[in-house]
PDB file of C-alpha atoms in Angstrom:
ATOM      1  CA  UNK O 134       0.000   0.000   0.000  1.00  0.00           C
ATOM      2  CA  UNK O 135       1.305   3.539  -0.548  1.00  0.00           C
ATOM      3  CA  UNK O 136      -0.337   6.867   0.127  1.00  0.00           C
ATOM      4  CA  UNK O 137      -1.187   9.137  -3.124  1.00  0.00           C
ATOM      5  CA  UNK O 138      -1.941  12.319  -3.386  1.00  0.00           C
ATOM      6  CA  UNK O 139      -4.773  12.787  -6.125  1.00  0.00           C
ATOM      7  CA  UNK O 140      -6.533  16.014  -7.538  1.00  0.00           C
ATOM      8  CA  UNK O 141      -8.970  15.815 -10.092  1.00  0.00           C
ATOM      9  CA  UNK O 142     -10.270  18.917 -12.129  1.00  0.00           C
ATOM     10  CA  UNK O 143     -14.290  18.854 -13.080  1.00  0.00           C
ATOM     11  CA  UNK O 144     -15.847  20.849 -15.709  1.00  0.00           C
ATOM     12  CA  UNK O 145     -17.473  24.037 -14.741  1.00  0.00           C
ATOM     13  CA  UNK O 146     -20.582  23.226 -17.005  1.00  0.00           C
ATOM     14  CA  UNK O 147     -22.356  20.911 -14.572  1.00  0.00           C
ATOM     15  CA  UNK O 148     -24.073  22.125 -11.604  1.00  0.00           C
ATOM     16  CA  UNK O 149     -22.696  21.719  -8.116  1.00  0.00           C
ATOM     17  CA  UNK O 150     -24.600  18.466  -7.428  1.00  0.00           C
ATOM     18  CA  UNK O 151     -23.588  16.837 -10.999  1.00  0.00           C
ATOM     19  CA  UNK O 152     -19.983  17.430  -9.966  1.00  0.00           C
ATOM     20  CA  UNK O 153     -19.997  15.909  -6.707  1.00  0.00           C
ATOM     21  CA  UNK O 154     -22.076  13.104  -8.339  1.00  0.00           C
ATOM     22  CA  UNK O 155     -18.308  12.867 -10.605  1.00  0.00           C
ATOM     23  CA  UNK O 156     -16.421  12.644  -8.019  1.00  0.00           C
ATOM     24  CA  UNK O 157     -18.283  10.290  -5.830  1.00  0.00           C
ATOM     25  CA  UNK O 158     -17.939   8.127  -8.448  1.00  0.00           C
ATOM     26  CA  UNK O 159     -14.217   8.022  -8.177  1.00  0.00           C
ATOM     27  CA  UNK O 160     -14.539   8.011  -4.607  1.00  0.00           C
ATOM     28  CA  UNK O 161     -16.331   4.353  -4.943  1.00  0.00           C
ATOM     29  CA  UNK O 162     -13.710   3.006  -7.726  1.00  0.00           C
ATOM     30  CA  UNK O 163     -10.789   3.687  -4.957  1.00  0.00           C
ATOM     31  CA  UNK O 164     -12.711   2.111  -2.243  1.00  0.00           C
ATOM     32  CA  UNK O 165     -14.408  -0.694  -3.895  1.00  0.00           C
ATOM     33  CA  UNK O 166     -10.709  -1.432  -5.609  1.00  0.00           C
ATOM     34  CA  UNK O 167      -9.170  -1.790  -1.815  1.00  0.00           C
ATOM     35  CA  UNK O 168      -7.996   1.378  -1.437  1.00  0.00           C
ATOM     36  CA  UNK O 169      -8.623   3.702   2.070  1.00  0.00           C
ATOM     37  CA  UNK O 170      -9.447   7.319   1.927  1.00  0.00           C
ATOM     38  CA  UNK O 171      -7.714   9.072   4.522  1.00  0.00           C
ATOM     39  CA  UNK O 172      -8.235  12.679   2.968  1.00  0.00           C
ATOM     40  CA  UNK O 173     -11.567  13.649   1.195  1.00  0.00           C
ATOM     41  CA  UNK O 174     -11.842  17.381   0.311  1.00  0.00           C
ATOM     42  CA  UNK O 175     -13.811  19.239  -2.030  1.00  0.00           C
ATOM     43  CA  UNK O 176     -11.635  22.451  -2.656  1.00  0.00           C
ATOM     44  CA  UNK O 177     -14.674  23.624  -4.768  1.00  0.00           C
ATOM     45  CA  UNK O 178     -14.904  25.619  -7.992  1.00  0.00           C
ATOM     46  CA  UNK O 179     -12.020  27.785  -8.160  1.00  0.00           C
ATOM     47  CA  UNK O 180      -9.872  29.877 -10.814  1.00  0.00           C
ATOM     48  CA  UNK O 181      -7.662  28.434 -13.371  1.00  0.00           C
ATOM     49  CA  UNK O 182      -4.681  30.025 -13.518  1.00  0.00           C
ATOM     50  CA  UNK O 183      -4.992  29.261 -17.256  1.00  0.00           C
ATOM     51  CA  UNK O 184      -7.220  27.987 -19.597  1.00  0.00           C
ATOM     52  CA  UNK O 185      -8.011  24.882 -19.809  1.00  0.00           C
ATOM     53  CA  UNK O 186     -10.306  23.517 -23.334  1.00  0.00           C
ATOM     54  CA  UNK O 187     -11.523  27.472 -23.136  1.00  0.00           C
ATOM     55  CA  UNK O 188     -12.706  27.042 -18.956  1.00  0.00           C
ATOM     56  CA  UNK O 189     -11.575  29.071 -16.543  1.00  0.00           C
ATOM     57  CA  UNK O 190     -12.881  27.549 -13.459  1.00  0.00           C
ATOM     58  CA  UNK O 191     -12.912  24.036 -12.805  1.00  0.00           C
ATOM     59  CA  UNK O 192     -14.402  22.295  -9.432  1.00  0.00           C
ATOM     60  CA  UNK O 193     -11.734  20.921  -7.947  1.00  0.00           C
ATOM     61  CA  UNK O 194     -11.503  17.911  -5.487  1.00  0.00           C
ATOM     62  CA  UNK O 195      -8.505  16.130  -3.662  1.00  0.00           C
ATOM     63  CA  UNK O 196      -8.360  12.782  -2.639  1.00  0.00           C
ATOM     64  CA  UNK O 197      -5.780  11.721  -0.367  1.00  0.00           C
ATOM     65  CA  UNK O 198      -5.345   7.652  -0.982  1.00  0.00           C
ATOM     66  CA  UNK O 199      -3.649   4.399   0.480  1.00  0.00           C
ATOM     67  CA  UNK O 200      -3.894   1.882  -2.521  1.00  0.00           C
ATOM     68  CA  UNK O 201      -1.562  -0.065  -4.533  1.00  0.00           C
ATOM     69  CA  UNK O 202      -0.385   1.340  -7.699  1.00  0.00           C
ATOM     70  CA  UNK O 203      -2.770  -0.954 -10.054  1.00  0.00           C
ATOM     71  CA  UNK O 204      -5.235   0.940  -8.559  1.00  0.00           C
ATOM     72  CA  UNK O 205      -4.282   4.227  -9.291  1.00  0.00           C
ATOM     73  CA  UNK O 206      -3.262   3.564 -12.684  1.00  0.00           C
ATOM     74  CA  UNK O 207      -6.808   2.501 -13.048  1.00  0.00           C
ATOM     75  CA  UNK O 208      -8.046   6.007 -12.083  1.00  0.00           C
ATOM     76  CA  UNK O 209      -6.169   7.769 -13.653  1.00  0.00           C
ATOM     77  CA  UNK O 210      -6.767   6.189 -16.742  1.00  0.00           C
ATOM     78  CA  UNK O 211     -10.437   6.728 -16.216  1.00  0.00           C
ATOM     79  CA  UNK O 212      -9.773  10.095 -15.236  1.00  0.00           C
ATOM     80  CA  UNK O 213      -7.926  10.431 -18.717  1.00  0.00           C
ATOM     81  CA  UNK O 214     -10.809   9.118 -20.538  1.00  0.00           C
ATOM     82  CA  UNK O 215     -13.640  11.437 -18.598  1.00  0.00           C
ATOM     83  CA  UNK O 216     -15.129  13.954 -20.802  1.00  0.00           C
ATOM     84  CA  UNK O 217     -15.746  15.774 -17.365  1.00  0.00           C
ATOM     85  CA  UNK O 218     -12.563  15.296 -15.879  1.00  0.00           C
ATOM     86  CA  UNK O 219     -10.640  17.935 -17.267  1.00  0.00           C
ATOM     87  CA  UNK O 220      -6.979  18.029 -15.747  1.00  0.00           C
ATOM     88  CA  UNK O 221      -6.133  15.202 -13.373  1.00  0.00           C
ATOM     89  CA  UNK O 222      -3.120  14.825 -10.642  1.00  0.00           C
ATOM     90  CA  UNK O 223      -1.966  11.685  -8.639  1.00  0.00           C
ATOM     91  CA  UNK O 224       1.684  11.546  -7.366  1.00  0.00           C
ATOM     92  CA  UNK O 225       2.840   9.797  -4.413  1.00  0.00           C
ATOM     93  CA  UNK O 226       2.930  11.234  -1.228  1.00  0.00           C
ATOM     94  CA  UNK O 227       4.366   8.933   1.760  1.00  0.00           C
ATOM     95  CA  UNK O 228       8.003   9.143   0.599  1.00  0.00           C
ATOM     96  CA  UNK O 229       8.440  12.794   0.711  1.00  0.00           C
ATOM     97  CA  UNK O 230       6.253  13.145   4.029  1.00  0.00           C
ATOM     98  CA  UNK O 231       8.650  10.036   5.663  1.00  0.00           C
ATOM     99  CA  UNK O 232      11.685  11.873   4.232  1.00  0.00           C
ATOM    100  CA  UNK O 233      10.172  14.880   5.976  1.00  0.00           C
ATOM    101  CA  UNK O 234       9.231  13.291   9.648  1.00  0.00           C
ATOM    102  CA  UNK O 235      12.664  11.601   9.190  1.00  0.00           C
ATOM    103  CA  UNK O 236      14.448  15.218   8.880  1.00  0.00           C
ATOM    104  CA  UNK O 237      12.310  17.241  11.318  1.00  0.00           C
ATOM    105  CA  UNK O 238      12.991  14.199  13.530  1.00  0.00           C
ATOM    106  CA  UNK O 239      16.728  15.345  13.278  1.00  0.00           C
ATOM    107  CA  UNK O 240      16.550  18.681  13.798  1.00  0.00           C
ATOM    108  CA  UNK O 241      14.427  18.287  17.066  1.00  0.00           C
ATOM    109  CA  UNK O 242      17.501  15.777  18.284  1.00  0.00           C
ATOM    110  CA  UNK O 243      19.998  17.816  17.363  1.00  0.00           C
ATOM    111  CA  UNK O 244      17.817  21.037  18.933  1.00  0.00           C
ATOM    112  CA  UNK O 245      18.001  18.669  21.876  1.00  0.00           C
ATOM    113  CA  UNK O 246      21.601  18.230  22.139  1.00  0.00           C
ATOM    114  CA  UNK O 247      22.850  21.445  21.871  1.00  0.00           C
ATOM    115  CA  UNK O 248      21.264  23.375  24.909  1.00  0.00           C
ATOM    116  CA  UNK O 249      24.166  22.259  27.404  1.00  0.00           C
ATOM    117  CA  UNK O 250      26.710  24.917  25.347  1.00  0.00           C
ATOM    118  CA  UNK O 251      29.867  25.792  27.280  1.00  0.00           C
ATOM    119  CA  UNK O 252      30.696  29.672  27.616  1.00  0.00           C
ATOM    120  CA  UNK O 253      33.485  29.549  25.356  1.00  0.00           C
ATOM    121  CA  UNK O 254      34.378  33.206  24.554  1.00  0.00           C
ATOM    122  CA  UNK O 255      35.014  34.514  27.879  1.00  0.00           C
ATOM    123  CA  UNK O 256      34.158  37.937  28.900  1.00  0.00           C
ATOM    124  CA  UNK O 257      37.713  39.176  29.531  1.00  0.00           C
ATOM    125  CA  UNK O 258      35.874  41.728  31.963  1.00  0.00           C
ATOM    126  CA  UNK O 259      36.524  39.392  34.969  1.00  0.00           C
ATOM    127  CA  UNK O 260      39.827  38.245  35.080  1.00  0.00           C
ATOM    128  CA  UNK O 261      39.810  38.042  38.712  1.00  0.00           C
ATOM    129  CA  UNK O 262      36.970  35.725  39.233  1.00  0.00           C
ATOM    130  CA  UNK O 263      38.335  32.272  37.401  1.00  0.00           C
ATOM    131  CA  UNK O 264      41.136  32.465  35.778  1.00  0.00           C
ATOM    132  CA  UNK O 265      41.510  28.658  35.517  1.00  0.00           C
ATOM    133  CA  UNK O 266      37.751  28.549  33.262  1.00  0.00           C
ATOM    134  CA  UNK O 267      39.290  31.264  31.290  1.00  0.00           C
ATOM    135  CA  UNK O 268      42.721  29.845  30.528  1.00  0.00           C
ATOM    136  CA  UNK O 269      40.618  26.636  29.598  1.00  0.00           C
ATOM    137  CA  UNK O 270      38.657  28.356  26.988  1.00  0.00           C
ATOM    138  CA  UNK O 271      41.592  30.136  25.148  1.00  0.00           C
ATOM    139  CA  UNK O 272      43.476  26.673  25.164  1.00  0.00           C
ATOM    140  CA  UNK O 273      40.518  24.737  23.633  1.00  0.00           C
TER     141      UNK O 273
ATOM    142  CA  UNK W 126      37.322  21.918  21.848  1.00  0.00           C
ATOM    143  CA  UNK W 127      34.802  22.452  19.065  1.00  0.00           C
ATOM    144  CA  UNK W 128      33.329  25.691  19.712  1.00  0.00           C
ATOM    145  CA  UNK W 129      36.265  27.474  19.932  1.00  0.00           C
ATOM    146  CA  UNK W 130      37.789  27.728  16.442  1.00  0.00           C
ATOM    147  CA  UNK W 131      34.556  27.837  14.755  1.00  0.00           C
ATOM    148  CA  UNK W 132      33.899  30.571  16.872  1.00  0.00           C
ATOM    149  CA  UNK W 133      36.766  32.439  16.046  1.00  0.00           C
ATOM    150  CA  UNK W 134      36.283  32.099  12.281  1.00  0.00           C
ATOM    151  CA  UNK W 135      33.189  33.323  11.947  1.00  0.00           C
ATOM    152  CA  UNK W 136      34.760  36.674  14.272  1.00  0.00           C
ATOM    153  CA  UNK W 137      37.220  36.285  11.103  1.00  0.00           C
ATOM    154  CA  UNK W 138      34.520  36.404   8.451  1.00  0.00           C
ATOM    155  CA  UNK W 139      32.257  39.237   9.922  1.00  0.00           C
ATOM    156  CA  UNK W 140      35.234  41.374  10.098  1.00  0.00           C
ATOM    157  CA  UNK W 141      36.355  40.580   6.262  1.00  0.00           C
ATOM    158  CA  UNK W 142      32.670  41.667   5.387  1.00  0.00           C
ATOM    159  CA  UNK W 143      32.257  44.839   7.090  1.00  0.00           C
ATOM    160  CA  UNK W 144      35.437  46.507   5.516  1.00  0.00           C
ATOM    161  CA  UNK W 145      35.152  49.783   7.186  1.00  0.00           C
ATOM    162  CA  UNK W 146      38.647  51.314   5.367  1.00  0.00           C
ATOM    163  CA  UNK W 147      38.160  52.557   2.032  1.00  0.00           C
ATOM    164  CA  UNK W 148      35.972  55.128   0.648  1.00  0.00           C
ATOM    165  CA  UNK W 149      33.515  53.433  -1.814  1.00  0.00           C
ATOM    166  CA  UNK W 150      29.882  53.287  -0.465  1.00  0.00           C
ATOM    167  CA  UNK W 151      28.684  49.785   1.151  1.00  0.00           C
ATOM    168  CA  UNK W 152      25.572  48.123   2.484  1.00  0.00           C
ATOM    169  CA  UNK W 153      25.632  46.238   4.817  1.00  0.00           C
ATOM    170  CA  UNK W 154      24.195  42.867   3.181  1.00  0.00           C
ATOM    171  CA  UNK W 155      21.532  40.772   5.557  1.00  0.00           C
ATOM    172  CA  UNK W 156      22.421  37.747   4.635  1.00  0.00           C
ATOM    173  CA  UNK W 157      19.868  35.554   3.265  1.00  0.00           C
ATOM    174  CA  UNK W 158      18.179  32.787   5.100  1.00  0.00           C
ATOM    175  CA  UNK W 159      16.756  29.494   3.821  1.00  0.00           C
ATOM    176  CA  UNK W 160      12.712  30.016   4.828  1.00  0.00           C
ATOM    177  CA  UNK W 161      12.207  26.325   4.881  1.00  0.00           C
ATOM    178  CA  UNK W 162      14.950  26.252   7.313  1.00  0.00           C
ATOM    179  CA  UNK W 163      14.289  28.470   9.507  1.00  0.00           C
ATOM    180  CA  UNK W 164      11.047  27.721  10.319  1.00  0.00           C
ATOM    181  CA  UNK W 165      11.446  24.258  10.111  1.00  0.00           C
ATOM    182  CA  UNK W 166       9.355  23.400   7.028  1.00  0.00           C
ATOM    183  CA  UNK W 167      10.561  20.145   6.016  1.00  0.00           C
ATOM    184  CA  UNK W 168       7.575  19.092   3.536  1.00  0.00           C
ATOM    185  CA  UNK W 169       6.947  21.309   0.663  1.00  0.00           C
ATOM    186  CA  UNK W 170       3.780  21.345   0.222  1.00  0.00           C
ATOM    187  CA  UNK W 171       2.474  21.692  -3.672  1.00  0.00           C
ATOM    188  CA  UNK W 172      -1.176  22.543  -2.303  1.00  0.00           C
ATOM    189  CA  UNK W 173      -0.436  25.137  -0.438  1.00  0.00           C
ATOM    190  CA  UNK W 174      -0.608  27.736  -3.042  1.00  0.00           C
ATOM    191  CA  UNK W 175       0.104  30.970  -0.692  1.00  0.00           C
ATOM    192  CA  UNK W 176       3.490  29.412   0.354  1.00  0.00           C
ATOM    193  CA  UNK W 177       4.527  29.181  -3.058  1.00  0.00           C
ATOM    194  CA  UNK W 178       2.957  32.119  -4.814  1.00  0.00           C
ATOM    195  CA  UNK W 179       5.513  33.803  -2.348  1.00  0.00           C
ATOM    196  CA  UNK W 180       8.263  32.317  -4.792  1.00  0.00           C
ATOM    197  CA  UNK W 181       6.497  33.375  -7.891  1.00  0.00           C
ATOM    198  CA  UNK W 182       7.188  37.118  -9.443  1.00  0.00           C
ATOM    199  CA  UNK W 183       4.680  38.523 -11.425  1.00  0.00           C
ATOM    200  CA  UNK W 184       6.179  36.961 -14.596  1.00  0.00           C
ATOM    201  CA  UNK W 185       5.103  33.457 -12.850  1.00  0.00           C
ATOM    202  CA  UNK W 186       8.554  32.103 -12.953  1.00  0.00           C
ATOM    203  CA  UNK W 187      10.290  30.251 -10.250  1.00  0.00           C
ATOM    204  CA  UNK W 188      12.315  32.580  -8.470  1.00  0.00           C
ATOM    205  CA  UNK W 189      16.247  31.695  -8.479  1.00  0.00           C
ATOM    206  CA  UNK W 190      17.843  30.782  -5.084  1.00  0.00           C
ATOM    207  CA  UNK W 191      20.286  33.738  -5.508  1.00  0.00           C
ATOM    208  CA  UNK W 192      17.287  36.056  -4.852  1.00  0.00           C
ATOM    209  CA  UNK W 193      15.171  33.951  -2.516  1.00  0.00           C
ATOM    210  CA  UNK W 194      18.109  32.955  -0.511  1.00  0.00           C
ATOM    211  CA  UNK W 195      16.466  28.841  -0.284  1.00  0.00           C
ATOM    212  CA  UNK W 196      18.743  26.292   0.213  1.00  0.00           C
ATOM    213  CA  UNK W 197      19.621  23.883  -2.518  1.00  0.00           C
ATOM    214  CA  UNK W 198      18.072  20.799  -0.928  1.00  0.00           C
ATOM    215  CA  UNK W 199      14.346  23.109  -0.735  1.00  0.00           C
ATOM    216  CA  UNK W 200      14.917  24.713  -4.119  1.00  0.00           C
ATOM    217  CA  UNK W 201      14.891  21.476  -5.730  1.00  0.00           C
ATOM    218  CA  UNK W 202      11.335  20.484  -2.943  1.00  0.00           C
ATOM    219  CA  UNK W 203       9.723  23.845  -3.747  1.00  0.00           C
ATOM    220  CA  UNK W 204      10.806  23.420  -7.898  1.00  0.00           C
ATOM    221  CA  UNK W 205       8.681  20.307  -8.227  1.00  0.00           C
ATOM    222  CA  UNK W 206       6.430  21.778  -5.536  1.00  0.00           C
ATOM    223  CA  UNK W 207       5.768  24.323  -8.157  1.00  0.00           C
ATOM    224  CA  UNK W 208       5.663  22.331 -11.171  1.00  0.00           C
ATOM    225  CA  UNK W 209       2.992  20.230  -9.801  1.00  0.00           C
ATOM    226  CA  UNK W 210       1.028  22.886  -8.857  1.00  0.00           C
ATOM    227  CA  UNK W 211       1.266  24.518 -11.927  1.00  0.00           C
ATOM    228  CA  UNK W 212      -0.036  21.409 -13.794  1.00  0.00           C
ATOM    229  CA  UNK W 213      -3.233  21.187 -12.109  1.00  0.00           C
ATOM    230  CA  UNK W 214      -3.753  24.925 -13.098  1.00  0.00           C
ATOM    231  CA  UNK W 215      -3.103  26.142  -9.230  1.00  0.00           C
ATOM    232  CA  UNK W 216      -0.372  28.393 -10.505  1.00  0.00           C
ATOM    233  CA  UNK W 217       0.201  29.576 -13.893  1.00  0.00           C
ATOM    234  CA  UNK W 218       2.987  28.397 -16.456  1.00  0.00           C
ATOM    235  CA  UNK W 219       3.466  32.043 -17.321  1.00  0.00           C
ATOM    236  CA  UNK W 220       1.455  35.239 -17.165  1.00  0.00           C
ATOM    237  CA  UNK W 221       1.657  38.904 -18.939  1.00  0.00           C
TER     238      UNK W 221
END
């Protein structure tokens, strides 16, 4: 199983309800193929930021997926075929976002190390205090 | 032992940067920090459109590192960051 990140683009020409009626429709083809929805989110019709077959708004929904690639390949080639499917995304997503916990993971161990810092550069201001610390910090 | 030489040269860079000798006018440069980095963004995210329409000039190209100041690892994250959201028409190939 891997987790996929999928976007699907649906013609402005159908009402509201006709478009969620679209994408419903792929919702059942992922889960009836095996594959778990984890994110479901209708962004809604929004803007193109160019045209697409002369439309500049599209209603756009996001699917976030865990199936096995078959799967996917299958939607997507539906989604290719759609006549109301316009523009289509899927890439995978759990390799970046492990790559990602694995590296924030890092920082917040490294974060943890370094608090304990020694006062290397010594104020010179007290030289009567300790000069033993200070002669130690020059050396090292 | 560590702390102590690098210490001393970064003194020994600051002090080549801020050349106060010499007559010719200078800025003094803010050096350029890696946003990713510093706030600890590790996933680029290509649906977040505001984060990345902050790397997009009006043209709608990608803006080089030398100008945004990213790091190389998150230039190459926020590139196909970009690229993918530009292919699902969330941010445009190039505008006039």
């Amino acid at each position: 199983m891997r987790l996929y990140d999928i976007v699907a683009l649906v013609t402005p020409d159908l009402a509201d309800e006709d478009a969620q009626k679209v994408t419903s429709e792929y919702r059942k083809l992922l889960t009836d193929g095996g594959g778990e929805i984890i994110k479901d989110e209708p962004w809604g019709r929004r803007r193109l930021a160019y045209t697409i077959l002369r439309k500049k708004e599209a209603y756009y929904h996001y699917f976030q997926v865990s199936a096995e690639p078959a799967l996917i390949a299958e939607t997507e080639r539906r989604m290719k075929l759609s006549d109301q499917v316009i523009r289509h995304l899927a890439v995978r997503a759990d390799l970046e976002l492990k790559r990602a916990a694995k590296m924030t993971a890092r920082l917040q161990e490294k974060a943890a190390r370094r608090p304990p810092r020694p006062p290397s550069p010594m104020p010179a201001s007290t030289p009567g205090e300790a000069p033993t610390m200070a002669e130690k910090g020059e050396a090292s | 032992m560590s702390p102590a030489p690098r210490g001393g040269t970064r003194s020994a860079t600051a002090s080549r940067d801020a050349k106060p000798g010499g007559r010719k006018k200078f800025f003094v440069r803010r050096r350029k920090v890696c946003k990713f980095c510093a706030e600890k963004l590790e996933y680029v995210d290509w649906k977040d459109i505001k984060l990345l329409q902050g790397f997009i000039p009006e043209r709608g190209k990608i803006l080089p590192r030398r100008i945004s100041g990213t790091c190389a690892l998150h230039q190459r994250k926020l590139q196909t960051a970009i690229k993918r959201a530009r292919s699902i028409a969330l941010l445009p190939y190039a505008t006039d």
